[in-house]
Short mmCIF file of C-alpha atoms in Angstrom, two decimals:
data_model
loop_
_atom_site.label_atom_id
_atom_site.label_comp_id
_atom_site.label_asym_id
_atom_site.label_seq_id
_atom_site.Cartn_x
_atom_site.Cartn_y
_atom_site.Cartn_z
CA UNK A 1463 22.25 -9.29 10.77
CA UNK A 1464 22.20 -5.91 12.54
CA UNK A 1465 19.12 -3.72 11.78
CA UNK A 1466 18.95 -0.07 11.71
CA UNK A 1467 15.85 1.91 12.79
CA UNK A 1468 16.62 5.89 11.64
CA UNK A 1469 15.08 8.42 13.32
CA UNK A 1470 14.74 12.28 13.48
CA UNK A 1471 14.52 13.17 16.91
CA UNK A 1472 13.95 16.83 16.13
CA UNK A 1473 10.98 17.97 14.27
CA UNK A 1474 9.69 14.73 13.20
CA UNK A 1475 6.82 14.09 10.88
CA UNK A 1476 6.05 17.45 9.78
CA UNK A 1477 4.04 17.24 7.32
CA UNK A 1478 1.39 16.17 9.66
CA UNK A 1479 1.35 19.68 11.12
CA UNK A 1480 -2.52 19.79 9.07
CA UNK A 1481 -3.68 17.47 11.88
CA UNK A 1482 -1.03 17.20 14.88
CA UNK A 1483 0.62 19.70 16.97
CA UNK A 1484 4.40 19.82 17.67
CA UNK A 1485 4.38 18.39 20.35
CA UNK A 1486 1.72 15.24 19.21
CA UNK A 1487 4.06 14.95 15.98
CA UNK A 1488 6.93 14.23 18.27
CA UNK A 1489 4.41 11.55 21.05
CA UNK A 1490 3.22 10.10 18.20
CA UNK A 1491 6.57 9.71 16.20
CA UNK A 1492 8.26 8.25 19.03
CA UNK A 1493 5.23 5.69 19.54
CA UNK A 1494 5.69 4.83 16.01
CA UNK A 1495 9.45 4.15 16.50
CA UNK A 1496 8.83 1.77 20.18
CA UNK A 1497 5.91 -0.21 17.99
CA UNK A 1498 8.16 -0.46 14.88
CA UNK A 1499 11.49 -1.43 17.37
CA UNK A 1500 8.69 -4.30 19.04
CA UNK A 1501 8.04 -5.87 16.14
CA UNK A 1502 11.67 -6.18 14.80
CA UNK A 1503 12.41 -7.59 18.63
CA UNK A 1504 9.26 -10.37 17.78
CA UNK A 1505 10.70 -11.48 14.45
CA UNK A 1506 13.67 -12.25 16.24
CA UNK A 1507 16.05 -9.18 15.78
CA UNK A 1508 18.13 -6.75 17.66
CA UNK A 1509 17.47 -3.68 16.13
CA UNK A 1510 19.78 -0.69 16.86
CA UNK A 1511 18.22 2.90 16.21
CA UNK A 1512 19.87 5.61 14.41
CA UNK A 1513 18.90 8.78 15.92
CA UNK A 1514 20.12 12.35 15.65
CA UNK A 1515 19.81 13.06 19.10
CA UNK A 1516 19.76 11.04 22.51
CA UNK A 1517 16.79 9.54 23.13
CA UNK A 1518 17.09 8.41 27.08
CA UNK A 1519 13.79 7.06 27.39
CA UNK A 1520 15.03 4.16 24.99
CA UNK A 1521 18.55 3.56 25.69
CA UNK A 1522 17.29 0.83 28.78
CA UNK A 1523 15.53 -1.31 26.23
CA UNK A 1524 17.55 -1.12 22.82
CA UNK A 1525 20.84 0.29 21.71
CA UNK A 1526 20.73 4.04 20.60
CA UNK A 1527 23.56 5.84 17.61
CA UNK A 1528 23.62 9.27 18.06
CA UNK A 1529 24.78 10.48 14.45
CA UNK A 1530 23.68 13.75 13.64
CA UNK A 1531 24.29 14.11 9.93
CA UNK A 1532 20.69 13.64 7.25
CA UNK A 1533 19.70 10.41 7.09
CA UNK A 1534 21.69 9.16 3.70
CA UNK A 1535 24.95 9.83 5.26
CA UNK A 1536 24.21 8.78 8.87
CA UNK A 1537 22.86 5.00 7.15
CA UNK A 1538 25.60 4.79 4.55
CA UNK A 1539 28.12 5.30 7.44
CA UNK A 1540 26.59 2.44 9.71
CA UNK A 1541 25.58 -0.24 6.82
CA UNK A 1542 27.76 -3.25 8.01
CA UNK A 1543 26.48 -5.94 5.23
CA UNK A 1544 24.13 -7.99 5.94
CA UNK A 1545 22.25 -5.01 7.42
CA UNK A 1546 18.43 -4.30 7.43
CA UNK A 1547 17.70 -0.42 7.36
CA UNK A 1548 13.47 -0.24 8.20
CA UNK A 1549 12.27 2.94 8.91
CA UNK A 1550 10.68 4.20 12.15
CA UNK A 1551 7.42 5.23 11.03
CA UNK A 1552 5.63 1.99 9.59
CA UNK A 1553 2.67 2.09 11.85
CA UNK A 1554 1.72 -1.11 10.37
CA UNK A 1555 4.97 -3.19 10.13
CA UNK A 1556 3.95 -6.80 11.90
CA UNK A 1557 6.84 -9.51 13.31
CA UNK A 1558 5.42 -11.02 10.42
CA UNK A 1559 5.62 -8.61 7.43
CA UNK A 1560 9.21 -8.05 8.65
CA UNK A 1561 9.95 -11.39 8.87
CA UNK A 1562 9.20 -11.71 5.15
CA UNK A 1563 11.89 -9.08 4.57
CA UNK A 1564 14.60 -10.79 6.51
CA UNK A 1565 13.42 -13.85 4.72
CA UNK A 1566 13.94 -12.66 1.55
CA UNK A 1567 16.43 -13.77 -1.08
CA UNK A 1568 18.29 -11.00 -3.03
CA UNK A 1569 22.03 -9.36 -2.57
CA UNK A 1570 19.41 -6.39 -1.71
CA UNK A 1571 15.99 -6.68 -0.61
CA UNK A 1572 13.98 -3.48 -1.58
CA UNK A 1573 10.23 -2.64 -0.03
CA UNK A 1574 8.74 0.38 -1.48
CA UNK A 1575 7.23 2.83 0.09
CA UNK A 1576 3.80 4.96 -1.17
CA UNK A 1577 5.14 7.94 -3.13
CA UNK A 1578 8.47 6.67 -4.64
CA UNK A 1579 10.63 6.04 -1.30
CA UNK A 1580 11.94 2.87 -0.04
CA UNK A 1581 10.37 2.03 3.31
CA UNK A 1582 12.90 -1.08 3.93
CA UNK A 1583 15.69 -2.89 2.85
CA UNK A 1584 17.79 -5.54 3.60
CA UNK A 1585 21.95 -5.19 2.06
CA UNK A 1586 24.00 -8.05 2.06
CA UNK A 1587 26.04 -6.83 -1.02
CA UNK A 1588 29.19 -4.51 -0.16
CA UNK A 1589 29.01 -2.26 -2.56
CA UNK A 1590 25.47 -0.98 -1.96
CA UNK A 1591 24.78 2.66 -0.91
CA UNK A 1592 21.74 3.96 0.40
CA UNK A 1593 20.58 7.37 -1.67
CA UNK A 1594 17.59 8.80 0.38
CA UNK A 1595 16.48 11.70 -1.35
CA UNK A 1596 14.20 12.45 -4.85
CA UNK A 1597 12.70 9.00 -5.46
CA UNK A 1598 15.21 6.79 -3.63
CA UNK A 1599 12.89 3.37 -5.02
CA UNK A 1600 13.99 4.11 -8.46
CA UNK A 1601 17.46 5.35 -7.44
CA UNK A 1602 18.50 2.15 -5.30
CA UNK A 1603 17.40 -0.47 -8.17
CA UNK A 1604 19.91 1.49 -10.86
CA UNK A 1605 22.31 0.85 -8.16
CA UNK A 1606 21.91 -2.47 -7.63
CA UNK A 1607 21.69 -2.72 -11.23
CA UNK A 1608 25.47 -0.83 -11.61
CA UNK A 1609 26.68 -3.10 -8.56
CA UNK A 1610 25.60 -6.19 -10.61
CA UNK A 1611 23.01 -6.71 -7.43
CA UNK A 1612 20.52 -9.04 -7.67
CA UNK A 1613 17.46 -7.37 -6.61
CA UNK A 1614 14.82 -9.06 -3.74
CA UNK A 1615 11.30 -6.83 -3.81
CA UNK A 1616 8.70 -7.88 -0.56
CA UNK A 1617 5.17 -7.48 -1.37
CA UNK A 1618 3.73 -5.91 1.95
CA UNK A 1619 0.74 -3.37 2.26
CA UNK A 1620 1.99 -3.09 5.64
CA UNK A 1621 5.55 -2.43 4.86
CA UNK A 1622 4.63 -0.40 1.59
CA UNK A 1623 2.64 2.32 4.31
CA UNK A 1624 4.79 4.72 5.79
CA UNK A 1625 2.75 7.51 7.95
CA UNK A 1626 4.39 10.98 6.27
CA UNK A 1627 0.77 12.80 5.55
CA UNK A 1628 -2.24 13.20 7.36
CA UNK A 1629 -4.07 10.71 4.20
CA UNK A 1630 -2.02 8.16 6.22
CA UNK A 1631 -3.22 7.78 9.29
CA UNK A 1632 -6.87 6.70 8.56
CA UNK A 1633 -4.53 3.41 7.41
CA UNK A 1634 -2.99 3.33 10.66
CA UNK A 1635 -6.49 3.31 12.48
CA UNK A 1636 -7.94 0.66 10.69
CA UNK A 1637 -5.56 -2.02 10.08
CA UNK A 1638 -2.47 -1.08 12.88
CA UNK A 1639 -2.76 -2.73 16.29
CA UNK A 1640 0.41 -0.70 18.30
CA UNK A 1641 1.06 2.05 21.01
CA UNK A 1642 0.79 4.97 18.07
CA UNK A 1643 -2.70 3.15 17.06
CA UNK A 1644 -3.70 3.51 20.51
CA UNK A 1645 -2.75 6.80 21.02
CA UNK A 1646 -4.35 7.74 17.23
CA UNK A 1647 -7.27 5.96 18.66
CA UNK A 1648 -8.09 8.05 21.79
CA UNK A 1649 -8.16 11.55 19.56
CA UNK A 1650 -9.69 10.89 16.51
CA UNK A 1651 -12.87 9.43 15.01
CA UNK A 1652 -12.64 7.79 11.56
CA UNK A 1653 -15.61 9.01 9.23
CA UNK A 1654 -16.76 7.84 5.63
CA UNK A 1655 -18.10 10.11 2.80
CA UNK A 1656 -18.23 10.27 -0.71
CA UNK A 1657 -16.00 6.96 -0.55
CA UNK A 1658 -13.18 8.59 0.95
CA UNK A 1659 -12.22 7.91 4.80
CA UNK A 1660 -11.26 10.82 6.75
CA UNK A 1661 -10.13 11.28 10.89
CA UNK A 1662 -12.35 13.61 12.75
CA UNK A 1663 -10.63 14.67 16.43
CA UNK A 1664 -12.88 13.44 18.70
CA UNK A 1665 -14.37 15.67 20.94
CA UNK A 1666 -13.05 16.98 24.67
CA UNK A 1667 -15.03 14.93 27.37
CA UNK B 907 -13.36 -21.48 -8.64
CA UNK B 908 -14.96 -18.18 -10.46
CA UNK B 909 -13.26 -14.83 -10.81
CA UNK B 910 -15.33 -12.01 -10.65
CA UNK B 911 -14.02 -8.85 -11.86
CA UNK B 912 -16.14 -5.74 -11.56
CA UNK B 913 -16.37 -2.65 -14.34
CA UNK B 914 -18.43 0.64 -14.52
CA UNK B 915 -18.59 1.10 -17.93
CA UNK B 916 -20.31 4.32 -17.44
CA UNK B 917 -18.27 7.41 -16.84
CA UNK B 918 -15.64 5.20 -14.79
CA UNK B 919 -12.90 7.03 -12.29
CA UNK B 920 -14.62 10.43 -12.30
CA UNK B 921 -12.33 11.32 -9.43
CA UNK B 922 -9.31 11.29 -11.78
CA UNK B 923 -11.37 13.97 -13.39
CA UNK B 924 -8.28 16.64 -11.71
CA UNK B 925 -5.84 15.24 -14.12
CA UNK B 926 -7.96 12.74 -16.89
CA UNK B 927 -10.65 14.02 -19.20
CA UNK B 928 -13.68 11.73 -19.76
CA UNK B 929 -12.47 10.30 -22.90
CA UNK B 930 -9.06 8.95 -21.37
CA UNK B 931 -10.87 8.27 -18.06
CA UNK B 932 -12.36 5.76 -20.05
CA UNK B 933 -9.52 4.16 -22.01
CA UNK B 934 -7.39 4.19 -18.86
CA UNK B 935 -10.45 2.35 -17.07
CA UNK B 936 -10.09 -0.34 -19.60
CA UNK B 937 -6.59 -0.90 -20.09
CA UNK B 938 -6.24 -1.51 -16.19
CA UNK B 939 -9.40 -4.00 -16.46
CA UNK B 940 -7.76 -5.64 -19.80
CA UNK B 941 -4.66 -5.80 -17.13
CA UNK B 942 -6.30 -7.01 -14.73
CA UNK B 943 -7.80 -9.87 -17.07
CA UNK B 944 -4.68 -10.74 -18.08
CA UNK B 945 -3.01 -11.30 -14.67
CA UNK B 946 -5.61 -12.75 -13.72
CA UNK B 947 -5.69 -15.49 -16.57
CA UNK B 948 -1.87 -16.04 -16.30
CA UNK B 949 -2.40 -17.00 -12.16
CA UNK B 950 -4.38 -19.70 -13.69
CA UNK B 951 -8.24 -18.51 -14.11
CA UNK B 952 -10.88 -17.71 -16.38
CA UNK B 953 -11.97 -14.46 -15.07
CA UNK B 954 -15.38 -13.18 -15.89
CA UNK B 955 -16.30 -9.09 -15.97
CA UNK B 956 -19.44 -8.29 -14.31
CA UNK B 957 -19.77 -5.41 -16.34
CA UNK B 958 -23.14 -2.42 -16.10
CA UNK B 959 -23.18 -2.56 -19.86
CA UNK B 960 -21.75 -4.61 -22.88
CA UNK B 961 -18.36 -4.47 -23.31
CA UNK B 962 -17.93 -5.78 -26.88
CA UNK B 963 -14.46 -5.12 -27.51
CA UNK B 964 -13.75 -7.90 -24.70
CA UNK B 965 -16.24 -10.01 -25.64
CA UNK B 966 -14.49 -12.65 -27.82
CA UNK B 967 -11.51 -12.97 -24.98
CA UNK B 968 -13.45 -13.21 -21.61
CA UNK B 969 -17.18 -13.50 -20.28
CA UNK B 970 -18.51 -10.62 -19.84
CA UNK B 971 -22.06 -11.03 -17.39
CA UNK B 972 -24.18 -7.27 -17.83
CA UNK B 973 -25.48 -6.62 -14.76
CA UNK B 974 -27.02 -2.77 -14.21
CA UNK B 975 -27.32 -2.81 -10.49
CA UNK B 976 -25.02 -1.32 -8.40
CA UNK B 977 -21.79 -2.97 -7.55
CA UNK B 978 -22.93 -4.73 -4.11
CA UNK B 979 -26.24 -5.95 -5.03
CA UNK B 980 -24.48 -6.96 -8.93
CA UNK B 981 -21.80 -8.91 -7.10
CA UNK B 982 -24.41 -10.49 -4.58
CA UNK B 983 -26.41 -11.93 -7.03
CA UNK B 984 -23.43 -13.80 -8.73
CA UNK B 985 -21.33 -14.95 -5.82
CA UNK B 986 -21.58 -18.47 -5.71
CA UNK B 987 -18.52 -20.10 -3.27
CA UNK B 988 -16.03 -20.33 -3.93
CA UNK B 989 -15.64 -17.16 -6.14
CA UNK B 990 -12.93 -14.32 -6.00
CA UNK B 991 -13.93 -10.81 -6.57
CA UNK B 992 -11.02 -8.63 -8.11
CA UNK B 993 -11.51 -5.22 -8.79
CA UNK B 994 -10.97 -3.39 -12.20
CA UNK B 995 -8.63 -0.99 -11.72
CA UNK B 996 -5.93 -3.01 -9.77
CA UNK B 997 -2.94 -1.54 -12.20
CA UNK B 998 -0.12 -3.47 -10.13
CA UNK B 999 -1.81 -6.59 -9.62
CA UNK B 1000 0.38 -9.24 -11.00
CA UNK B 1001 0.20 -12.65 -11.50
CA UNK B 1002 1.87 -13.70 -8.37
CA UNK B 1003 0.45 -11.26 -5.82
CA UNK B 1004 -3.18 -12.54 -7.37
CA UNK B 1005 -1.89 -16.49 -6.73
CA UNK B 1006 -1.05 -15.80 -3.29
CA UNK B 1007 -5.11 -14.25 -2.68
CA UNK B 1008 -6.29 -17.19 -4.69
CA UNK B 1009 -3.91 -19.55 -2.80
CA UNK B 1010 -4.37 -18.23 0.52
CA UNK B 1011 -6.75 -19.78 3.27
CA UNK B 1012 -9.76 -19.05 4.97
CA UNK B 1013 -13.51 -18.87 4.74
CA UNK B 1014 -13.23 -15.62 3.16
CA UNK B 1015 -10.16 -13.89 1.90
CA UNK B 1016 -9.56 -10.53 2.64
CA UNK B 1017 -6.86 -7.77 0.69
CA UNK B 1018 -7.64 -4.20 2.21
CA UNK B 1019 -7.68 -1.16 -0.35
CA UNK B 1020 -5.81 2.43 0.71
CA UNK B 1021 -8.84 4.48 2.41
CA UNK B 1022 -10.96 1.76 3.77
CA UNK B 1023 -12.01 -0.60 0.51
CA UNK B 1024 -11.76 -3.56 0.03
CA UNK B 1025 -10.02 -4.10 -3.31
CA UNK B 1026 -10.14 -7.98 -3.57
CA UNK B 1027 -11.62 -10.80 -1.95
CA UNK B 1028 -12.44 -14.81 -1.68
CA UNK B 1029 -15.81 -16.07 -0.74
CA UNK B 1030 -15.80 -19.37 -0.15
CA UNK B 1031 -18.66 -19.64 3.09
CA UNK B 1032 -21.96 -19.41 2.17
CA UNK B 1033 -23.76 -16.83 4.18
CA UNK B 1034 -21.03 -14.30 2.84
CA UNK B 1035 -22.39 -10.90 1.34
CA UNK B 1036 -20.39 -8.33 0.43
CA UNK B 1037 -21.27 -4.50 1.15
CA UNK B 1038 -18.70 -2.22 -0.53
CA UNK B 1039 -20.91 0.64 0.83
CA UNK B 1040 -18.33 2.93 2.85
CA UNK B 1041 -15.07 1.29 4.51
CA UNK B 1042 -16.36 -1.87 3.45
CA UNK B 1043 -13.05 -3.58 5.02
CA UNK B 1044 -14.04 -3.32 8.32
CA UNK B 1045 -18.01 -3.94 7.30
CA UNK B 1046 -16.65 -7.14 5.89
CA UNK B 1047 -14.78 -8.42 8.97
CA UNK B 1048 -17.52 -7.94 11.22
CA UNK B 1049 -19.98 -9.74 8.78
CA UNK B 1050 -17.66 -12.46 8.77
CA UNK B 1051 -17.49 -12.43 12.77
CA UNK B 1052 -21.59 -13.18 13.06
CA UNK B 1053 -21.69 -15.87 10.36
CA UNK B 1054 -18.53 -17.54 12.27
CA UNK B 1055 -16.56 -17.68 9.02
CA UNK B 1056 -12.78 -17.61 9.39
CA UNK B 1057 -10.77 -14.54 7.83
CA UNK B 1058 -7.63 -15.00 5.96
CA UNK B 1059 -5.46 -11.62 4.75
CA UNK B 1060 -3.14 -10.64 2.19
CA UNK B 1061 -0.33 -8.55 2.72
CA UNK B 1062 -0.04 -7.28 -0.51
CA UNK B 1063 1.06 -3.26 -1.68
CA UNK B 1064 0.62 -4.49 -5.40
CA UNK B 1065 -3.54 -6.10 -4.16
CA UNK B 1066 -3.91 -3.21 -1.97
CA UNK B 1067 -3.36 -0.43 -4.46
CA UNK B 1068 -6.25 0.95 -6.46
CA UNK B 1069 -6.31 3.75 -8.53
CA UNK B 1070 -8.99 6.04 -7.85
CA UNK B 1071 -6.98 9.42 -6.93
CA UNK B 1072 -4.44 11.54 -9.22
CA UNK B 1073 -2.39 10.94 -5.90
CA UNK B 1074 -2.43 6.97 -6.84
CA UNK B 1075 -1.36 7.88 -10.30
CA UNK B 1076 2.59 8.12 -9.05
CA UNK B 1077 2.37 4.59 -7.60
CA UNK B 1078 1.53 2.92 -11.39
CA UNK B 1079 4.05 4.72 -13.12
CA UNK B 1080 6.79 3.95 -10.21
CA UNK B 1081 5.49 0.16 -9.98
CA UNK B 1082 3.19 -1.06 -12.75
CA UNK B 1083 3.81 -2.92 -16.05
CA UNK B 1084 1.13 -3.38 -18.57
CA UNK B 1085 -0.97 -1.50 -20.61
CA UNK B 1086 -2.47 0.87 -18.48
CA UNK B 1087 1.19 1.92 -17.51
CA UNK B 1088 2.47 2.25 -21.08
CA UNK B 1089 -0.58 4.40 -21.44
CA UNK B 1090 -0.02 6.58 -18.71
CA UNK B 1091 3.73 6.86 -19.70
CA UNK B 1092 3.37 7.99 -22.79
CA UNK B 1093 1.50 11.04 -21.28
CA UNK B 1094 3.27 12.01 -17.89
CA UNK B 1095 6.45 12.56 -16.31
CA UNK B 1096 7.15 12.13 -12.54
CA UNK B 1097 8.80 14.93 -10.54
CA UNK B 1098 9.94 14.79 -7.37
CA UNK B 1099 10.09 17.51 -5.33
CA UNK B 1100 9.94 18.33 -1.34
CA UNK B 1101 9.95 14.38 -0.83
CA UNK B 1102 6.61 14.46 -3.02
CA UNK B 1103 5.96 12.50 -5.81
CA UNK B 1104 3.68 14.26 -8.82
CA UNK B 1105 2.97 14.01 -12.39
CA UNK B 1106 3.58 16.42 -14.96
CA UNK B 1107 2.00 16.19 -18.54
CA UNK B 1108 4.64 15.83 -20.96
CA UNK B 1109 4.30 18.76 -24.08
CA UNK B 1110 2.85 17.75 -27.18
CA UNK B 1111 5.80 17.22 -29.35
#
């Protein structure tokens, strides 16, 4: 089963702009991509990334597409059944909350993501098409459902946590254990008030 | 083993006071607890409600123990091992995402909750005390690391969601199926807009 690892080289994750810098968005995206990429490699797949730009600093360790078109289009055009599409910025993902995916039974495997997305999904069914935009959780299970799909759902905290806004990443320092949790690590402090768990950025030493 | 499920009965989920007034802060605090019950009772146990006050419309259907104190020193004083602690407003717990915490092993149990919590849990070592007092995820790991009790996890989006924000609000509608969904249906519409989910009170009609 190939897997596919999207990414937007340009720009990426800007709606943490609140809390990161342009150029920390793009360090920190590109962590989140090599820790997501590792654990795909430790469940004991190959995963290909589909970027909209070279990224030379990966193309030694796993195989880069270059397909600059948004991110439906570019996946539809690459989505070889059985295929795995898991995006690049689950901080959390484990080689063991993917390997539940991969595990699971279903013509497609959906994992939803916090806010109506779909973080990953496994399609082994040849008429499935990936629809990206508005509330794509919704979207892809009335297409399975008009495919005659049978639909696989994984029940993963881990999987269900993609890092979009800065309410994220207090997630990513408590329970992740990569590179971008390092990195998230080093800047920022995580403080507790009122029963709500914010970062504070550390101070310069 | 006993299942201890947790209810302010006074003023519950003020901070849904953005979108909920005080009157349906209330009924939508009790149709996620009477959902909770019920998920609860179909993974196979007789869950009580450790309630601050009497709760005598659920009287007849579950136990209901009235404790006053607040929540940590309430559950404290009725944790007897082995005994699960499940909180109240859980919307997409289901039964099978509650038989895999009640299932799964380890001294204590473990299911994070978004910002920190610590939204479910089994206690089946001794010297275990819980302390939901700030992120009381972490608080509880390291307790467990000086009374040498093993830690088991759950991986679960459906444990690990509670509803204490207008932003969790979305997540039931998209994902939940019992009462305190129906309820919330009946009164808002998602949007999507900008890759954000929202809700949007329907007109009276």
């Amino acid at each position: 089963m190939d897997v596919l690892v999207p990414f937007r080289a340009q720009e990426p994750k800007t709606r943490l702009g609140a809390v990161l810098d342009a150029t920390e968005r793009e360090e920190f995206a590109r962590l989140m991509l090599a820790d997501v990429l590792e654990a795909v490699t430790k469940a004991g797949y190959e995963p290909s990334v589909l970027s909209t730009a070279r990224l030379a600093a990966l193309a030694d360790e796993h195989p880069v597409i270059v397909d600059e078109r948004p991110l439906t289009e570019a996946v539809n055009a690459h989505l070889d059944p059985p295929t795995a599409v898991v995006m690049a910025d689950l901080a959390l993902a484990t080689p063991a909350s993917l390997s539940r995916l991969f595990a699971a039974d279903g013509d497609v495997v959906l994992v939803p993501g916090r806010g109506g997305g779909t973080n990953a999904l496994v399609a082994r069914h040849r008429q499935f098409r990936v629809d990206y935009h508005g509330a794509s959780y919704r979207d892809h299970q009335t297409r399975c459902e008009s495919i005659g799909a049978d639909v696989g759902r994984v029940d993963s905290y881990r999987l269900s946590t993609d890092v979009d806004e800065p309410s994220d990443l207090p997630e990513v320092l408590l329970h992740g254990r990569g590179k971008a949790t390092d990195w998230l690590d080093a800047r920022f402090d995580i403080s507790v008030s009122n029963g709500r768990v914010d970062l504070t950025r550390r101070e310069c030493s």
